[in-house]
C-alpha cells in the first residue's frame, strides 16, 4: 500500500467555495507536513504537525486551515481562496522531527477559478 | 538565514551519459542535514539521500553518487550512465537541527533516448 495518500488528486474550486484536502499516512510516522508547490517558486513549507500538535505555521494566510485529528491523518481546509493559490499541494510525513527524511504523497493539483 | 541554490535550472543529456547536479547551501549552523529528492512527472517527491554535517564521506548507491564538501558548501549529485527513467526534477534541501526544510528551486533533468 502506498505510504502517503492524498485525496482528491485534482480539485477545481471557485473563490467562494469551501473544500478540504485529505492526507493519510500508513507508515506509523509522528510528524506530518503540508507544502505548496507553485510553478515559479521553490517548495514552500506551510504547516508542520508533530504528534498531532501544530509546531510550525509559516505565515500562511488564514484562508488555509489545517487539522490533524490523529497522527495518521492531516487535512487542509480551504475557503475563499484566490487564483494565486492555485498550485500543487503536497503532504508529507516523517518518523519524528524535521531532520528525518520525509515521505511525500502524490499531491493535490488545485485550481482556483 | 538558510539558503539552497541549484544553479542549473534545466539539463538535457543523452542516455548513458553521466550528469552532475549541483547544490550549494548556506547556513551558519554547524549541525545540519542535507537531502536530495526526486520528483518524477507523477508529482510525488521521492527521498534519495540524507547526510548530516559531520559525515563528509561520499556515498554511492548504484548509479547514484553524492559528493559532500563542507569547504565549498556543496552537496552535488551525480548520475552515472543516465537512463530515461531518471528524467525528473531533482531538489536539494537543507535543514538545521530543530528547524524546517529549505528546498532549492530544483533542477529539471531530461534524459533523451
PDB file of C-alpha atoms in Angstrom:
ATOM      1  CA  UNK A   1       0.000   0.000   0.000  1.00  0.00           C
ATOM      2  CA  UNK A   2       1.288   3.478  -0.833  1.00  0.00           C
ATOM      3  CA  UNK A   3       2.869   5.125   2.210  1.00  0.00           C
ATOM      4  CA  UNK A   4       1.228   8.530   1.911  1.00  0.00           C
ATOM      5  CA  UNK A   5      -2.042   9.064   0.083  1.00  0.00           C
ATOM      6  CA  UNK A   6      -3.800  12.284  -0.813  1.00  0.00           C
ATOM      7  CA  UNK A   7      -7.316  12.963  -1.992  1.00  0.00           C
ATOM      8  CA  UNK A   8      -8.546  14.385  -4.208  1.00  0.00           C
ATOM      9  CA  UNK A   9      -5.760  14.321  -6.786  1.00  0.00           C
ATOM     10  CA  UNK A  10      -7.307  17.218  -8.681  1.00  0.00           C
ATOM     11  CA  UNK A  11      -9.625  19.940  -7.457  1.00  0.00           C
ATOM     12  CA  UNK A  12     -11.186  22.930  -9.175  1.00  0.00           C
ATOM     13  CA  UNK A  13     -12.951  25.387  -6.937  1.00  0.00           C
ATOM     14  CA  UNK A  14     -14.391  28.854  -7.112  1.00  0.00           C
ATOM     15  CA  UNK A  15     -13.212  31.633  -4.869  1.00  0.00           C
ATOM     16  CA  UNK A  16     -16.288  31.396  -2.681  1.00  0.00           C
ATOM     17  CA  UNK A  17     -16.217  27.634  -2.211  1.00  0.00           C
ATOM     18  CA  UNK A  18     -15.130  25.665   0.823  1.00  0.00           C
ATOM     19  CA  UNK A  19     -13.246  22.430   0.276  1.00  0.00           C
ATOM     20  CA  UNK A  20     -10.843  20.174   2.137  1.00  0.00           C
ATOM     21  CA  UNK A  21      -7.746  18.264   1.142  1.00  0.00           C
ATOM     22  CA  UNK A  22      -7.062  14.984   2.880  1.00  0.00           C
ATOM     23  CA  UNK A  23      -3.789  13.225   3.589  1.00  0.00           C
ATOM     24  CA  UNK A  24      -3.276   9.833   5.183  1.00  0.00           C
ATOM     25  CA  UNK A  25      -0.019   8.115   6.038  1.00  0.00           C
ATOM     26  CA  UNK A  26       0.364   4.393   6.632  1.00  0.00           C
ATOM     27  CA  UNK A  27       3.965   4.500   7.850  1.00  0.00           C
ATOM     28  CA  UNK A  28       3.480   4.917  11.591  1.00  0.00           C
ATOM     29  CA  UNK A  29       5.129   8.324  11.494  1.00  0.00           C
ATOM     30  CA  UNK A  30       4.667  11.010  14.121  1.00  0.00           C
ATOM     31  CA  UNK A  31       5.095  14.154  12.040  1.00  0.00           C
ATOM     32  CA  UNK A  32       3.105  15.409   9.061  1.00  0.00           C
ATOM     33  CA  UNK A  33       3.524  18.380   6.752  1.00  0.00           C
ATOM     34  CA  UNK A  34       1.725  20.482   4.169  1.00  0.00           C
ATOM     35  CA  UNK A  35       3.709  22.040   1.318  1.00  0.00           C
ATOM     36  CA  UNK A  36       2.707  24.300  -1.539  1.00  0.00           C
ATOM     37  CA  UNK A  37       4.447  23.939  -4.883  1.00  0.00           C
ATOM     38  CA  UNK A  38       3.840  26.719  -7.393  1.00  0.00           C
ATOM     39  CA  UNK A  39       5.180  26.892 -10.894  1.00  0.00           C
ATOM     40  CA  UNK A  40       7.553  29.751 -10.253  1.00  0.00           C
ATOM     41  CA  UNK A  41       8.559  29.244  -6.621  1.00  0.00           C
ATOM     42  CA  UNK A  42      10.536  26.720  -4.615  1.00  0.00           C
ATOM     43  CA  UNK A  43       8.666  24.263  -2.488  1.00  0.00           C
ATOM     44  CA  UNK A  44       7.109  26.178   0.404  1.00  0.00           C
ATOM     45  CA  UNK A  45       6.518  24.594   3.789  1.00  0.00           C
ATOM     46  CA  UNK A  46       3.099  25.623   5.102  1.00  0.00           C
ATOM     47  CA  UNK A  47       2.416  23.648   8.270  1.00  0.00           C
ATOM     48  CA  UNK A  48       4.117  21.082  10.461  1.00  0.00           C
ATOM     49  CA  UNK A  49       2.385  18.778  12.907  1.00  0.00           C
ATOM     50  CA  UNK A  50       4.211  16.634  15.423  1.00  0.00           C
ATOM     51  CA  UNK A  51       2.221  14.165  17.487  1.00  0.00           C
ATOM     52  CA  UNK A  52      -0.960  15.919  16.360  1.00  0.00           C
ATOM     53  CA  UNK A  53       0.175  19.327  17.587  1.00  0.00           C
ATOM     54  CA  UNK A  54       0.928  22.150  15.205  1.00  0.00           C
ATOM     55  CA  UNK A  55       4.546  23.143  15.640  1.00  0.00           C
ATOM     56  CA  UNK A  56       5.011  25.408  12.658  1.00  0.00           C
ATOM     57  CA  UNK A  57       2.885  27.826  10.700  1.00  0.00           C
ATOM     58  CA  UNK A  58       4.950  29.662   8.159  1.00  0.00           C
ATOM     59  CA  UNK A  59       2.896  32.831   7.837  1.00  0.00           C
ATOM     60  CA  UNK A  60       0.188  31.093   5.902  1.00  0.00           C
ATOM     61  CA  UNK A  61      -2.995  33.114   5.246  1.00  0.00           C
ATOM     62  CA  UNK A  62      -5.960  32.192   7.404  1.00  0.00           C
ATOM     63  CA  UNK A  63      -7.914  31.018   4.363  1.00  0.00           C
ATOM     64  CA  UNK A  64      -5.849  27.833   4.783  1.00  0.00           C
ATOM     65  CA  UNK A  65      -6.758  25.953   7.948  1.00  0.00           C
ATOM     66  CA  UNK A  66      -5.009  22.680   8.856  1.00  0.00           C
ATOM     67  CA  UNK A  67      -6.397  19.948  11.032  1.00  0.00           C
ATOM     68  CA  UNK A  68      -4.644  16.879  12.411  1.00  0.00           C
ATOM     69  CA  UNK A  69      -7.146  14.646  14.237  1.00  0.00           C
ATOM     70  CA  UNK A  70      -4.601  11.854  14.760  1.00  0.00           C
ATOM     71  CA  UNK A  71      -1.068  11.022  13.734  1.00  0.00           C
ATOM     72  CA  UNK A  72      -2.211   9.279  10.555  1.00  0.00           C
ATOM     73  CA  UNK A  73      -4.482  11.938   9.119  1.00  0.00           C
ATOM     74  CA  UNK A  74      -3.979  15.522   8.075  1.00  0.00           C
ATOM     75  CA  UNK A  75      -6.473  17.873   6.470  1.00  0.00           C
ATOM     76  CA  UNK A  76      -6.177  21.242   4.826  1.00  0.00           C
ATOM     77  CA  UNK A  77      -9.428  23.176   4.852  1.00  0.00           C
ATOM     78  CA  UNK A  78      -9.756  25.787   2.157  1.00  0.00           C
ATOM     79  CA  UNK A  79     -12.124  28.752   1.991  1.00  0.00           C
ATOM     80  CA  UNK A  80     -12.351  31.952  -0.020  1.00  0.00           C
ATOM     81  CA  UNK A  81      -9.179  31.183  -1.916  1.00  0.00           C
ATOM     82  CA  UNK A  82      -7.573  33.412  -4.515  1.00  0.00           C
ATOM     83  CA  UNK A  83      -6.454  32.462  -8.017  1.00  0.00           C
ATOM     84  CA  UNK A  84      -2.816  32.748  -6.894  1.00  0.00           C
ATOM     85  CA  UNK A  85      -3.467  29.862  -4.506  1.00  0.00           C
ATOM     86  CA  UNK A  86      -3.633  27.532  -7.482  1.00  0.00           C
ATOM     87  CA  UNK A  87      -0.753  25.097  -7.015  1.00  0.00           C
ATOM     88  CA  UNK A  88       0.213  21.545  -6.214  1.00  0.00           C
ATOM     89  CA  UNK A  89      -0.324  20.849  -2.520  1.00  0.00           C
ATOM     90  CA  UNK A  90       1.888  18.126  -1.167  1.00  0.00           C
ATOM     91  CA  UNK A  91       1.548  16.250   2.073  1.00  0.00           C
ATOM     92  CA  UNK A  92       4.492  14.504   3.702  1.00  0.00           C
ATOM     93  CA  UNK A  93       5.285  12.565   6.839  1.00  0.00           C
ATOM     94  CA  UNK A  94       8.425  11.700   8.764  1.00  0.00           C
ATOM     95  CA  UNK A  95       9.211   9.432  11.646  1.00  0.00           C
ATOM     96  CA  UNK A  96       9.715  12.196  14.159  1.00  0.00           C
ATOM     97  CA  UNK A  97      11.403  15.543  13.696  1.00  0.00           C
ATOM     98  CA  UNK A  98      12.008  17.526  10.569  1.00  0.00           C
ATOM     99  CA  UNK A  99      15.591  16.274  10.412  1.00  0.00           C
ATOM    100  CA  UNK A 100      14.248  12.895   9.374  1.00  0.00           C
ATOM    101  CA  UNK A 101      13.650  12.083   5.743  1.00  0.00           C
ATOM    102  CA  UNK A 102      10.151  12.881   4.610  1.00  0.00           C
ATOM    103  CA  UNK A 103       7.885  10.701   2.543  1.00  0.00           C
ATOM    104  CA  UNK A 104       5.575  12.549   0.212  1.00  0.00           C
ATOM    105  CA  UNK A 105       2.151  11.898  -1.183  1.00  0.00           C
ATOM    106  CA  UNK A 106       1.336  12.432  -4.862  1.00  0.00           C
ATOM    107  CA  UNK A 107      -0.186  15.846  -4.241  1.00  0.00           C
ATOM    108  CA  UNK A 108      -3.460  17.576  -4.987  1.00  0.00           C
ATOM    109  CA  UNK A 109      -3.469  19.808  -8.046  1.00  0.00           C
ATOM    110  CA  UNK A 110      -5.656  22.748  -7.035  1.00  0.00           C
ATOM    111  CA  UNK A 111      -7.083  25.261  -9.468  1.00  0.00           C
ATOM    112  CA  UNK A 112      -8.941  28.278  -8.131  1.00  0.00           C
ATOM    113  CA  UNK A 113     -11.207  29.949 -10.683  1.00  0.00           C
TER     114      UNK A 113
ATOM    115  CA  UNK B   1      19.482  32.590   7.169  1.00  0.00           C
ATOM    116  CA  UNK B   2      19.463  29.326   5.303  1.00  0.00           C
ATOM    117  CA  UNK B   3      19.565  29.102   1.558  1.00  0.00           C
ATOM    118  CA  UNK B   4      19.918  26.411  -1.064  1.00  0.00           C
ATOM    119  CA  UNK B   5      20.998  27.213  -4.598  1.00  0.00           C
ATOM    120  CA  UNK B   6      20.669  24.921  -7.565  1.00  0.00           C
ATOM    121  CA  UNK B   7      22.138  26.967 -10.341  1.00  0.00           C
ATOM    122  CA  UNK B   8      21.182  24.568 -13.122  1.00  0.00           C
ATOM    123  CA  UNK B   9      17.553  25.144 -13.982  1.00  0.00           C
ATOM    124  CA  UNK B  10      17.401  22.526 -16.724  1.00  0.00           C
ATOM    125  CA  UNK B  11      19.816  19.913 -18.015  1.00  0.00           C
ATOM    126  CA  UNK B  12      19.438  17.657 -21.032  1.00  0.00           C
ATOM    127  CA  UNK B  13      21.639  14.646 -21.619  1.00  0.00           C
ATOM    128  CA  UNK B  14      21.562  11.662 -23.894  1.00  0.00           C
ATOM    129  CA  UNK B  15      21.012   8.258 -22.364  1.00  0.00           C
ATOM    130  CA  UNK B  16      24.151   6.640 -20.907  1.00  0.00           C
ATOM    131  CA  UNK B  17      25.854   9.960 -20.308  1.00  0.00           C
ATOM    132  CA  UNK B  18      26.946  10.898 -16.806  1.00  0.00           C
ATOM    133  CA  UNK B  19      25.407  14.023 -15.314  1.00  0.00           C
ATOM    134  CA  UNK B  20      26.118  16.035 -12.177  1.00  0.00           C
ATOM    135  CA  UNK B  21      23.533  18.186 -10.464  1.00  0.00           C
ATOM    136  CA  UNK B  22      24.957  20.979  -8.349  1.00  0.00           C
ATOM    137  CA  UNK B  23      23.773  22.080  -4.926  1.00  0.00           C
ATOM    138  CA  UNK B  24      25.282  24.900  -2.893  1.00  0.00           C
ATOM    139  CA  UNK B  25      23.945  25.746   0.521  1.00  0.00           C
ATOM    140  CA  UNK B  26      24.285  28.498   3.095  1.00  0.00           C
ATOM    141  CA  UNK B  27      23.904  28.109   6.825  1.00  0.00           C
ATOM    142  CA  UNK B  28      25.504  29.489   9.951  1.00  0.00           C
ATOM    143  CA  UNK B  29      24.885  26.385  11.999  1.00  0.00           C
ATOM    144  CA  UNK B  30      27.410  23.617  12.476  1.00  0.00           C
ATOM    145  CA  UNK B  31      24.770  20.917  12.774  1.00  0.00           C
ATOM    146  CA  UNK B  32      22.554  20.450   9.766  1.00  0.00           C
ATOM    147  CA  UNK B  33      21.233  17.869   7.337  1.00  0.00           C
ATOM    148  CA  UNK B  34      21.237  17.831   3.575  1.00  0.00           C
ATOM    149  CA  UNK B  35      18.830  15.931   1.380  1.00  0.00           C
ATOM    150  CA  UNK B  36      18.171  15.116  -2.227  1.00  0.00           C
ATOM    151  CA  UNK B  37      14.682  14.376  -3.511  1.00  0.00           C
ATOM    152  CA  UNK B  38      13.487  13.320  -6.944  1.00  0.00           C
ATOM    153  CA  UNK B  39      10.144  14.471  -8.352  1.00  0.00           C
ATOM    154  CA  UNK B  40       9.122  12.450 -11.402  1.00  0.00           C
ATOM    155  CA  UNK B  41       6.289  13.606 -13.673  1.00  0.00           C
ATOM    156  CA  UNK B  42       3.773  11.878 -11.396  1.00  0.00           C
ATOM    157  CA  UNK B  43       4.433  14.630  -8.850  1.00  0.00           C
ATOM    158  CA  UNK B  44       5.385  12.603  -5.799  1.00  0.00           C
ATOM    159  CA  UNK B  45       8.727  13.583  -4.269  1.00  0.00           C
ATOM    160  CA  UNK B  46      10.933  10.583  -3.605  1.00  0.00           C
ATOM    161  CA  UNK B  47      13.601  10.653  -0.919  1.00  0.00           C
ATOM    162  CA  UNK B  48      17.078   9.803  -2.231  1.00  0.00           C
ATOM    163  CA  UNK B  49      19.608  10.568   0.479  1.00  0.00           C
ATOM    164  CA  UNK B  50      20.214  12.335   3.780  1.00  0.00           C
ATOM    165  CA  UNK B  51      23.605  13.419   5.070  1.00  0.00           C
ATOM    166  CA  UNK B  52      24.460  15.101   8.335  1.00  0.00           C
ATOM    167  CA  UNK B  53      27.038  17.844   8.559  1.00  0.00           C
ATOM    168  CA  UNK B  54      29.540  15.693  10.403  1.00  0.00           C
ATOM    169  CA  UNK B  55      29.724  12.995   7.781  1.00  0.00           C
ATOM    170  CA  UNK B  56      31.630  14.123   4.721  1.00  0.00           C
ATOM    171  CA  UNK B  57      32.101  10.688   3.260  1.00  0.00           C
ATOM    172  CA  UNK B  58      30.961  10.429  -0.297  1.00  0.00           C
ATOM    173  CA  UNK B  59      28.220   7.918  -0.921  1.00  0.00           C
ATOM    174  CA  UNK B  60      27.429   5.648  -3.814  1.00  0.00           C
ATOM    175  CA  UNK B  61      24.160   3.858  -4.366  1.00  0.00           C
ATOM    176  CA  UNK B  62      24.017   2.030  -7.647  1.00  0.00           C
ATOM    177  CA  UNK B  63      24.266   4.611 -10.407  1.00  0.00           C
ATOM    178  CA  UNK B  64      23.845   7.473  -7.939  1.00  0.00           C
ATOM    179  CA  UNK B  65      26.667   9.131  -6.040  1.00  0.00           C
ATOM    180  CA  UNK B  66      26.913  12.167  -3.832  1.00  0.00           C
ATOM    181  CA  UNK B  67      29.882  14.426  -3.153  1.00  0.00           C
ATOM    182  CA  UNK B  68      29.610  16.425   0.073  1.00  0.00           C
ATOM    183  CA  UNK B  69      32.245  19.120   0.557  1.00  0.00           C
ATOM    184  CA  UNK B  70      31.891  21.413   3.535  1.00  0.00           C
ATOM    185  CA  UNK B  71      34.789  23.563   2.364  1.00  0.00           C
ATOM    186  CA  UNK B  72      32.733  24.709  -0.612  1.00  0.00           C
ATOM    187  CA  UNK B  73      29.294  24.215   0.998  1.00  0.00           C
ATOM    188  CA  UNK B  74      28.310  21.880  -1.778  1.00  0.00           C
ATOM    189  CA  UNK B  75      26.425  18.630  -1.965  1.00  0.00           C
ATOM    190  CA  UNK B  76      26.496  17.547  -5.586  1.00  0.00           C
ATOM    191  CA  UNK B  77      24.666  14.591  -7.060  1.00  0.00           C
ATOM    192  CA  UNK B  78      25.967  12.514  -9.964  1.00  0.00           C
ATOM    193  CA  UNK B  79      24.028  10.020 -12.027  1.00  0.00           C
ATOM    194  CA  UNK B  80      26.238   7.612 -13.921  1.00  0.00           C
ATOM    195  CA  UNK B  81      25.049   6.087 -17.185  1.00  0.00           C
ATOM    196  CA  UNK B  82      21.798   8.024 -17.111  1.00  0.00           C
ATOM    197  CA  UNK B  83      18.543   6.415 -18.186  1.00  0.00           C
ATOM    198  CA  UNK B  84      15.288   7.830 -19.493  1.00  0.00           C
ATOM    199  CA  UNK B  85      13.633   6.933 -16.181  1.00  0.00           C
ATOM    200  CA  UNK B  86      15.974   9.382 -14.464  1.00  0.00           C
ATOM    201  CA  UNK B  87      14.097  12.244 -16.103  1.00  0.00           C
ATOM    202  CA  UNK B  88      12.628  14.279 -13.254  1.00  0.00           C
ATOM    203  CA  UNK B  89      13.063  17.410 -11.212  1.00  0.00           C
ATOM    204  CA  UNK B  90      15.678  16.988  -8.515  1.00  0.00           C
ATOM    205  CA  UNK B  91      15.601  19.037  -5.331  1.00  0.00           C
ATOM    206  CA  UNK B  92      18.346  19.630  -2.835  1.00  0.00           C
ATOM    207  CA  UNK B  93      17.213  20.600   0.673  1.00  0.00           C
ATOM    208  CA  UNK B  94      18.760  21.773   3.915  1.00  0.00           C
ATOM    209  CA  UNK B  95      17.557  21.687   7.482  1.00  0.00           C
ATOM    210  CA  UNK B  96      19.207  22.959  10.611  1.00  0.00           C
ATOM    211  CA  UNK B  97      18.589  20.885  13.665  1.00  0.00           C
ATOM    212  CA  UNK B  98      15.144  21.615  15.053  1.00  0.00           C
ATOM    213  CA  UNK B  99      14.124  23.870  12.199  1.00  0.00           C
ATOM    214  CA  UNK B 100      12.357  23.302   8.939  1.00  0.00           C
ATOM    215  CA  UNK B 101      13.286  22.436   5.455  1.00  0.00           C
ATOM    216  CA  UNK B 102      14.585  24.898   2.925  1.00  0.00           C
ATOM    217  CA  UNK B 103      14.339  23.474  -0.566  1.00  0.00           C
ATOM    218  CA  UNK B 104      16.337  24.593  -3.549  1.00  0.00           C
ATOM    219  CA  UNK B 105      14.485  25.626  -6.705  1.00  0.00           C
ATOM    220  CA  UNK B 106      15.151  22.285  -8.351  1.00  0.00           C
ATOM    221  CA  UNK B 107      16.926  21.116 -11.489  1.00  0.00           C
ATOM    222  CA  UNK B 108      14.880  19.589 -14.291  1.00  0.00           C
ATOM    223  CA  UNK B 109      16.790  16.713 -15.842  1.00  0.00           C
ATOM    224  CA  UNK B 110      15.764  15.372 -19.215  1.00  0.00           C
ATOM    225  CA  UNK B 111      17.398  12.176 -20.386  1.00  0.00           C
ATOM    226  CA  UNK B 112      16.869  11.653 -24.077  1.00  0.00           C
ATOM    227  CA  UNK B 113      16.865   8.190 -25.664  1.00  0.00           C
TER     228      UNK B 113
END
